[in-house]
Amino acid sequence: MAEAALRSGRDASAVRLMAVTKTVDERRVGEAIAAGVDMIGENYVQEAQRKIEAIGERIAWHMIGHLQTNKAKYAVKLFDMVHSVDSIALARELDRRSRDAGRIMGILIEVNSGGEATKSGASPEKVLPLIREAALLKNIAIRGLMTMPPWFDDPEKARPYFATLRELRDRIVGERIEDVRMEELSMGMSSDYRVAIEEGATIVRVGRGIFGERPCC
Ligand SMILES: *Cc1c(COP(=O)(O)O)cnc(C)c1O
């Protein structure tokens, strides 16, 4: 990670590692924390709840999987940040539940940078209108963008999608929308985190690269 940051003239401290722990049991998550991991990404509310109850809140827990609106109330109790907000309905529900809980939830807007029908995320042209609307909600705080590009064997092929996210970020910054801080670009996984860092990632989400292959299906 540090090498990729330096290659692109960035400060290594500007990029943080998230350990992605779907299917990884509490004991191994504990080992990762003992080794220095301080940010965990989970994909499913129930699975995260079990681990958070066992491990506690001494580290940051982020929701990176698709979040159904009816699970927002649990997400607000469990997570420090939600990376996967892609609709105004979900933003509103997180806002309402955060208000009930007396907190402000940091969120990232998930962008479907490859325009894939099977992937969640707002399409790039809908991101700005979504942010303008969500920025009016007082109990969520927009902190950046997240994407998961199409899968390629060659990580270089993912580069244009990461660049698209960075350019979109710069465009939104230029709009100077009140209460919107575009400080995070959550992009890059085990196979392509180096390229993502070269293109501006501030959080890379690494699962298999830390814990090995997941059991299939
Ligand atoms: C599983 C997952 C990751 C991590 O993928 P690896 O290939 O295991 O590094 C990152 N982001 C999201 C949204 C995921 O679901």
Short mmCIF file of C-alpha atoms and ligand atoms in Angstrom, two decimals:
data_model
loop_
_atom_site.label_atom_id
_atom_site.label_comp_id
_atom_site.label_asym_id
_atom_site.label_seq_id
_atom_site.Cartn_x
_atom_site.Cartn_y
_atom_site.Cartn_z
CA MET A 1 0.00 0.00 0.00
CA ALA A 2 2.80 2.42 0.92
CA GLU A 3 4.64 1.66 -2.32
CA ALA A 4 1.54 2.32 -4.40
CA ALA A 5 0.96 5.61 -2.58
CA LEU A 6 4.56 6.72 -3.12
CA ARG A 7 4.47 5.72 -6.82
CA SER A 8 1.64 8.16 -7.34
CA GLY A 9 3.18 10.92 -5.23
CA ARG A 10 0.77 10.44 -2.34
CA ASP A 11 1.50 10.25 1.35
CA ALA A 12 1.25 6.64 2.58
CA SER A 13 -0.72 7.84 5.64
CA ALA A 14 -3.49 9.09 3.31
CA VAL A 15 -4.59 5.50 2.62
CA ARG A 16 -6.17 3.25 5.24
CA LEU A 17 -6.62 -0.50 5.20
CA MET A 18 -10.02 -2.00 5.87
CA ALA A 19 -10.09 -5.73 6.64
CA VAL A 20 -13.16 -7.29 5.01
CA THR A 21 -14.37 -10.12 7.23
CA LYS A 22 -17.42 -11.70 5.60
CA THR A 23 -17.34 -15.46 6.44
CA VAL A 24 -14.33 -14.91 8.74
CA ASP A 25 -15.00 -16.09 12.30
CA GLU A 26 -14.54 -14.03 15.47
CA ARG A 27 -11.28 -15.71 16.43
CA ARG A 28 -9.57 -14.79 13.15
CA VAL A 29 -11.03 -11.30 13.23
CA GLY A 30 -9.52 -11.01 16.71
CA GLU A 31 -6.14 -12.09 15.34
CA ALA A 32 -6.29 -9.43 12.65
CA ILE A 33 -7.08 -6.80 15.27
CA ALA A 34 -4.17 -8.00 17.41
CA ALA A 35 -1.97 -7.61 14.30
CA GLY A 36 -3.01 -3.97 13.97
CA VAL A 37 -6.24 -3.86 11.95
CA ASP A 38 -8.45 -1.04 13.22
CA MET A 39 -11.20 -0.92 10.61
CA ILE A 40 -13.46 -3.84 9.69
CA GLY A 41 -15.87 -4.09 6.77
CA GLU A 42 -18.88 -6.38 6.95
CA ASN A 43 -21.45 -7.19 4.26
CA TYR A 44 -24.39 -8.52 6.27
CA VAL A 45 -26.11 -6.97 9.26
CA GLN A 46 -26.72 -10.23 11.15
CA GLU A 47 -23.21 -11.55 10.68
CA ALA A 48 -21.78 -8.22 11.79
CA GLN A 49 -24.01 -8.10 14.85
CA ARG A 50 -22.69 -11.44 16.08
CA LYS A 51 -19.08 -10.33 15.69
CA ILE A 52 -19.58 -6.88 17.15
CA GLU A 53 -21.22 -8.41 20.22
CA ALA A 54 -18.25 -10.77 20.61
CA ILE A 55 -15.46 -8.31 19.82
CA GLY A 56 -16.85 -4.94 20.80
CA GLU A 57 -16.41 -1.42 19.57
CA ARG A 58 -12.71 -0.81 20.19
CA ILE A 59 -12.27 -0.74 16.40
CA ALA A 60 -14.34 0.85 13.62
CA TRP A 61 -17.05 -1.29 12.00
CA HIS A 62 -18.18 -0.28 8.51
CA MET A 63 -21.08 -1.65 6.48
CA ILE A 64 -19.96 -2.29 2.90
CA GLY A 65 -22.67 -4.66 1.64
CA HIS A 66 -26.01 -3.81 0.09
CA LEU A 67 -28.27 -2.51 2.84
CA GLN A 68 -32.00 -3.04 2.67
CA THR A 69 -34.03 -0.11 3.90
CA ASN A 70 -35.72 -2.28 6.53
CA LYS A 71 -32.31 -3.07 8.07
CA ALA A 72 -31.32 0.59 8.48
CA LYS A 73 -32.43 0.61 12.10
CA TYR A 74 -29.95 -2.17 12.95
CA ALA A 75 -27.19 -0.61 10.87
CA VAL A 76 -27.49 2.61 12.88
CA LYS A 77 -26.91 0.67 16.12
CA LEU A 78 -23.95 -1.33 14.79
CA PHE A 79 -21.84 0.64 12.36
CA ASP A 80 -19.60 3.69 12.36
CA MET A 81 -20.09 4.24 8.64
CA VAL A 82 -22.18 2.88 5.76
CA HIS A 83 -20.35 2.69 2.39
CA SER A 84 -23.29 1.45 0.34
CA VAL A 85 -25.88 4.22 0.18
CA ASP A 86 -27.27 4.30 -3.35
CA SER A 87 -30.81 5.65 -3.07
CA ILE A 88 -32.57 8.58 -1.46
CA ALA A 89 -34.96 6.12 0.22
CA LEU A 90 -32.07 4.46 2.07
CA ALA A 91 -30.50 7.84 2.90
CA ARG A 92 -33.81 9.04 4.38
CA GLU A 93 -34.29 5.90 6.43
CA LEU A 94 -30.73 6.05 7.80
CA ASP A 95 -31.32 9.71 8.64
CA ARG A 96 -34.58 8.96 10.44
CA ARG A 97 -33.13 6.04 12.39
CA SER A 98 -29.99 8.03 13.25
CA ARG A 99 -32.13 10.87 14.57
CA ASP A 100 -34.07 8.39 16.75
CA ALA A 101 -30.75 7.05 18.03
CA GLY A 102 -29.39 10.54 18.70
CA ARG A 103 -26.43 10.20 16.40
CA ILE A 104 -25.05 11.25 13.04
CA MET A 105 -24.13 8.44 10.65
CA GLY A 106 -21.28 8.93 8.22
CA ILE A 107 -22.12 7.60 4.78
CA LEU A 108 -20.49 7.09 1.42
CA ILE A 109 -22.44 7.08 -1.83
CA GLU A 110 -21.95 3.81 -3.70
CA VAL A 111 -21.40 4.37 -7.42
CA ASN A 112 -22.03 1.67 -10.01
CA SER A 113 -19.05 2.83 -12.04
CA GLY A 114 -19.30 0.00 -14.57
CA GLY A 115 -23.03 0.44 -15.13
CA GLU A 116 -23.56 -3.27 -14.44
CA ALA A 117 -27.18 -4.38 -14.13
CA THR A 118 -26.29 -6.94 -11.45
CA LYS A 119 -24.48 -4.51 -9.17
CA SER A 120 -25.90 -2.07 -6.68
CA GLY A 121 -24.81 1.55 -6.60
CA ALA A 122 -26.14 4.72 -8.15
CA SER A 123 -25.25 5.26 -11.79
CA PRO A 124 -22.64 8.02 -12.16
CA GLU A 125 -25.04 10.58 -13.65
CA LYS A 126 -27.44 10.14 -10.71
CA VAL A 127 -24.82 10.68 -8.03
CA LEU A 128 -24.86 14.47 -7.96
CA PRO A 129 -28.67 14.80 -7.70
CA LEU A 130 -28.66 12.10 -5.00
CA ILE A 131 -26.01 13.95 -3.02
CA ARG A 132 -27.83 17.28 -3.32
CA GLU A 133 -30.97 15.71 -1.87
CA ALA A 134 -29.23 13.64 0.80
CA ALA A 135 -27.14 16.63 1.91
CA LEU A 136 -30.31 18.21 3.31
CA LEU A 137 -30.72 15.37 5.82
CA LYS A 138 -29.22 16.44 9.13
CA ASN A 139 -28.50 13.09 10.77
CA ILE A 140 -26.40 11.62 8.01
CA ALA A 141 -23.07 13.09 6.92
CA ILE A 142 -21.84 12.49 3.36
CA ARG A 143 -18.13 11.76 3.52
CA GLY A 144 -17.26 10.44 0.06
CA LEU A 145 -17.79 7.79 -2.58
CA MET A 146 -17.43 4.02 -2.84
CA THR A 147 -17.26 1.75 -5.87
CA MET A 148 -16.74 -1.84 -6.88
CA PRO A 149 -15.74 -1.94 -10.57
CA PRO A 150 -16.45 -4.88 -12.87
CA TRP A 151 -14.28 -7.93 -12.25
CA PHE A 152 -11.15 -8.27 -14.43
CA ASP A 153 -8.24 -10.72 -14.26
CA ASP A 154 -5.94 -7.81 -15.07
CA PRO A 155 -6.18 -5.10 -12.38
CA GLU A 156 -5.02 -2.47 -14.91
CA LYS A 157 -8.42 -2.83 -16.58
CA ALA A 158 -10.09 -1.55 -13.40
CA ARG A 159 -8.05 1.67 -13.49
CA PRO A 160 -10.50 3.72 -15.63
CA TYR A 161 -13.32 2.97 -13.17
CA PHE A 162 -11.24 4.14 -10.23
CA ALA A 163 -10.27 7.25 -12.20
CA THR A 164 -13.97 7.86 -12.92
CA LEU A 165 -14.72 7.80 -9.21
CA ARG A 166 -11.92 10.27 -8.50
CA GLU A 167 -13.12 12.62 -11.25
CA LEU A 168 -16.67 12.39 -9.95
CA ARG A 169 -15.35 13.24 -6.48
CA ASP A 170 -13.53 16.29 -7.86
CA ARG A 171 -16.66 17.44 -9.67
CA ILE A 172 -18.74 17.16 -6.48
CA VAL A 173 -16.09 19.04 -4.50
CA GLY A 174 -16.35 21.80 -7.10
CA GLU A 175 -20.10 22.07 -6.46
CA ARG A 176 -19.42 23.17 -2.86
CA ILE A 177 -22.54 21.59 -1.43
CA GLU A 178 -23.16 22.51 2.18
CA ASP A 179 -22.43 19.73 4.73
CA VAL A 180 -20.83 17.47 2.08
CA ARG A 181 -17.20 16.53 2.65
CA MET A 182 -15.68 14.37 -0.08
CA GLU A 183 -12.80 13.07 2.04
CA GLU A 184 -13.08 9.32 1.36
CA LEU A 185 -12.71 7.29 -1.82
CA SER A 186 -13.45 3.69 -0.81
CA MET A 187 -12.13 1.60 -3.69
CA GLY A 188 -9.78 -1.28 -4.38
CA MET A 189 -9.88 -4.89 -3.13
CA SER A 190 -7.34 -7.74 -2.85
CA SER A 191 -6.75 -7.97 -6.58
CA ASP A 192 -6.59 -4.28 -7.47
CA TYR A 193 -5.86 -2.19 -4.36
CA ARG A 194 -2.52 -1.00 -5.76
CA VAL A 195 -4.16 0.48 -8.85
CA ALA A 196 -6.94 1.97 -6.72
CA ILE A 197 -4.37 3.68 -4.48
CA GLU A 198 -2.57 5.08 -7.52
CA GLU A 199 -5.93 6.55 -8.59
CA GLY A 200 -6.66 8.14 -5.21
CA ALA A 201 -8.23 5.56 -2.87
CA THR A 202 -8.29 6.62 0.79
CA ILE A 203 -9.75 3.30 2.02
CA VAL A 204 -8.94 -0.06 0.41
CA ARG A 205 -11.21 -2.97 1.30
CA VAL A 206 -9.17 -6.17 1.48
CA GLY A 207 -10.59 -9.59 2.38
CA ARG A 208 -8.87 -12.54 0.68
CA GLY A 209 -5.51 -10.77 0.67
CA ILE A 210 -5.55 -10.90 4.48
CA PHE A 211 -7.61 -13.97 5.35
CA GLY A 212 -7.18 -16.21 2.28
CA GLU A 213 -9.89 -17.54 -0.03
CA ARG A 214 -13.43 -17.59 1.30
CA PRO A 215 -15.42 -20.82 1.35
CA CYS A 216 -17.43 -20.83 -1.83
CA CYS A 217 -21.19 -20.02 -1.63
C1 LIG B 1 -15.89 -8.97 -0.32
C2 LIG B 1 -15.75 -7.53 -0.57
C3 LIG B 1 -14.49 -6.91 -0.59
C4 LIG B 1 -13.19 -7.66 -0.42
O1 LIG B 1 -12.92 -8.47 -1.52
P1 LIG B 1 -11.57 -9.35 -1.58
O2 LIG B 1 -11.49 -9.76 -2.98
O3 LIG B 1 -11.78 -10.48 -0.62
O4 LIG B 1 -10.46 -8.47 -1.14
C5 LIG B 1 -14.45 -5.54 -0.79
N1 LIG B 1 -15.57 -4.81 -0.95
C6 LIG B 1 -16.78 -5.37 -0.94
C7 LIG B 1 -17.98 -4.51 -1.15
C8 LIG B 1 -16.91 -6.74 -0.75
O5 LIG B 1 -18.14 -7.28 -0.76
#
